[in-house]
Short mmCIF file of C-alpha atoms in Angstrom, two decimals:
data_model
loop_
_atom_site.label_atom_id
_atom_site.label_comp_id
_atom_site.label_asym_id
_atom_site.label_seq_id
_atom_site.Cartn_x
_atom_site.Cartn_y
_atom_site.Cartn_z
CA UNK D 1 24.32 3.51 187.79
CA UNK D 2 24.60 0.12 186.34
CA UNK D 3 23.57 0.03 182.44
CA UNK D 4 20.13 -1.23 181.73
CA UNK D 5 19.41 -3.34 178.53
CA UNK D 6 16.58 -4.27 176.32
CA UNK D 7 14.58 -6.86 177.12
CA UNK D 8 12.97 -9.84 174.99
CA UNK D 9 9.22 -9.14 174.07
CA UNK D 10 8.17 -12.85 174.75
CA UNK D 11 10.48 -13.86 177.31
CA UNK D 12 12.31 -10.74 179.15
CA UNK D 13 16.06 -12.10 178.29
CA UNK D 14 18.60 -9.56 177.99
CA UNK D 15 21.11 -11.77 175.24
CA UNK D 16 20.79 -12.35 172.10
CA UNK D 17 22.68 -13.80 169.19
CA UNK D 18 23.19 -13.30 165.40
CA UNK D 19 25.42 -15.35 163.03
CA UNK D 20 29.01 -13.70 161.82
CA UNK D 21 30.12 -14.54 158.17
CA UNK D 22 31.44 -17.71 159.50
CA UNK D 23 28.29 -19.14 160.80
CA UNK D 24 29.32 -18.56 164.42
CA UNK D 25 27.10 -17.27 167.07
CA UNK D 26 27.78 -14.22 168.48
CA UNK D 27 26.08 -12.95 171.71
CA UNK D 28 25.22 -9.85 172.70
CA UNK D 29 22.90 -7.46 174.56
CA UNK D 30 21.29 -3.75 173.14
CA UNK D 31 21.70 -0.96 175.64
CA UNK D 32 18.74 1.32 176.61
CA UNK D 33 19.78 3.42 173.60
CA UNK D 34 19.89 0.74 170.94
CA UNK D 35 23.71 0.01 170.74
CA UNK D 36 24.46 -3.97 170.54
CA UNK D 37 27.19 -4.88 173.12
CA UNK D 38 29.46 -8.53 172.68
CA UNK D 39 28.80 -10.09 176.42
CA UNK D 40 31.89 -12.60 175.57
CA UNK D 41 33.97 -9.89 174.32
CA UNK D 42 33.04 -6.46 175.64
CA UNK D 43 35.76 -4.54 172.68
CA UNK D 44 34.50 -6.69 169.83
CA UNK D 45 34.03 -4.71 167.11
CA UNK D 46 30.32 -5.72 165.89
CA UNK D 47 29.85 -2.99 162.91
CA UNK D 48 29.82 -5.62 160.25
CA UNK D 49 27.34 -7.86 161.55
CA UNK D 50 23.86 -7.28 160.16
CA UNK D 51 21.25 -6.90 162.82
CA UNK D 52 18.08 -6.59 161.12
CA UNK D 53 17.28 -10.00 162.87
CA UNK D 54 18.09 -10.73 166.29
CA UNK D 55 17.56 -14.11 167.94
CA UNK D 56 16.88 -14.58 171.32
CA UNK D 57 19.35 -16.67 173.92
CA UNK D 58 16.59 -17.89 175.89
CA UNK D 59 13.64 -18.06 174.18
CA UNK D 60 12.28 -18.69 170.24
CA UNK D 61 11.80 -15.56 169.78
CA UNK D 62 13.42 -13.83 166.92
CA UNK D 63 12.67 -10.71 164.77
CA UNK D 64 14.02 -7.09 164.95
CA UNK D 65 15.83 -4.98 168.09
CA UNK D 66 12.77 -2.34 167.23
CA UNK D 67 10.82 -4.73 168.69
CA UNK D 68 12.37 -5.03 171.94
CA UNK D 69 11.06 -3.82 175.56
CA UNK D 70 12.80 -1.38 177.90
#
């Protein structure tokens, strides 16, 4: 069974970005039990990146991954 991932509450996107320390963008999408996955690079190691707010790919929406749909 393929994994499913939560969804944008305005928009329905499944990607979504926060900064590193660098600035850069870093996308990535929050599996059905709340774990954020890189979609560039699937091993990244994303425990240091705070994710208290998330920003939507494809959309303006932005605010916390408690917020998002199933």
């Amino acid at each position: 069974m393929p994994e499913s991932y939560l969804k944008c509450p305005q928009c329905g996107a499944t990607t979504f970005w926060v900064e590193d320390d660098f600035g850069n963008k870093v996308n990535f999408r929050v599996t059905s039990d709340g774990v954020p996955v890189a979609t560039k690079e699937p091993n990244r190691d994303l425990s240091g990146l705070d994710f208290s707010l998330i920003h939507c790919l494809s959309c303006s929406w932005s605010g916390s991954p408690n917020e998002l749909k199933k």
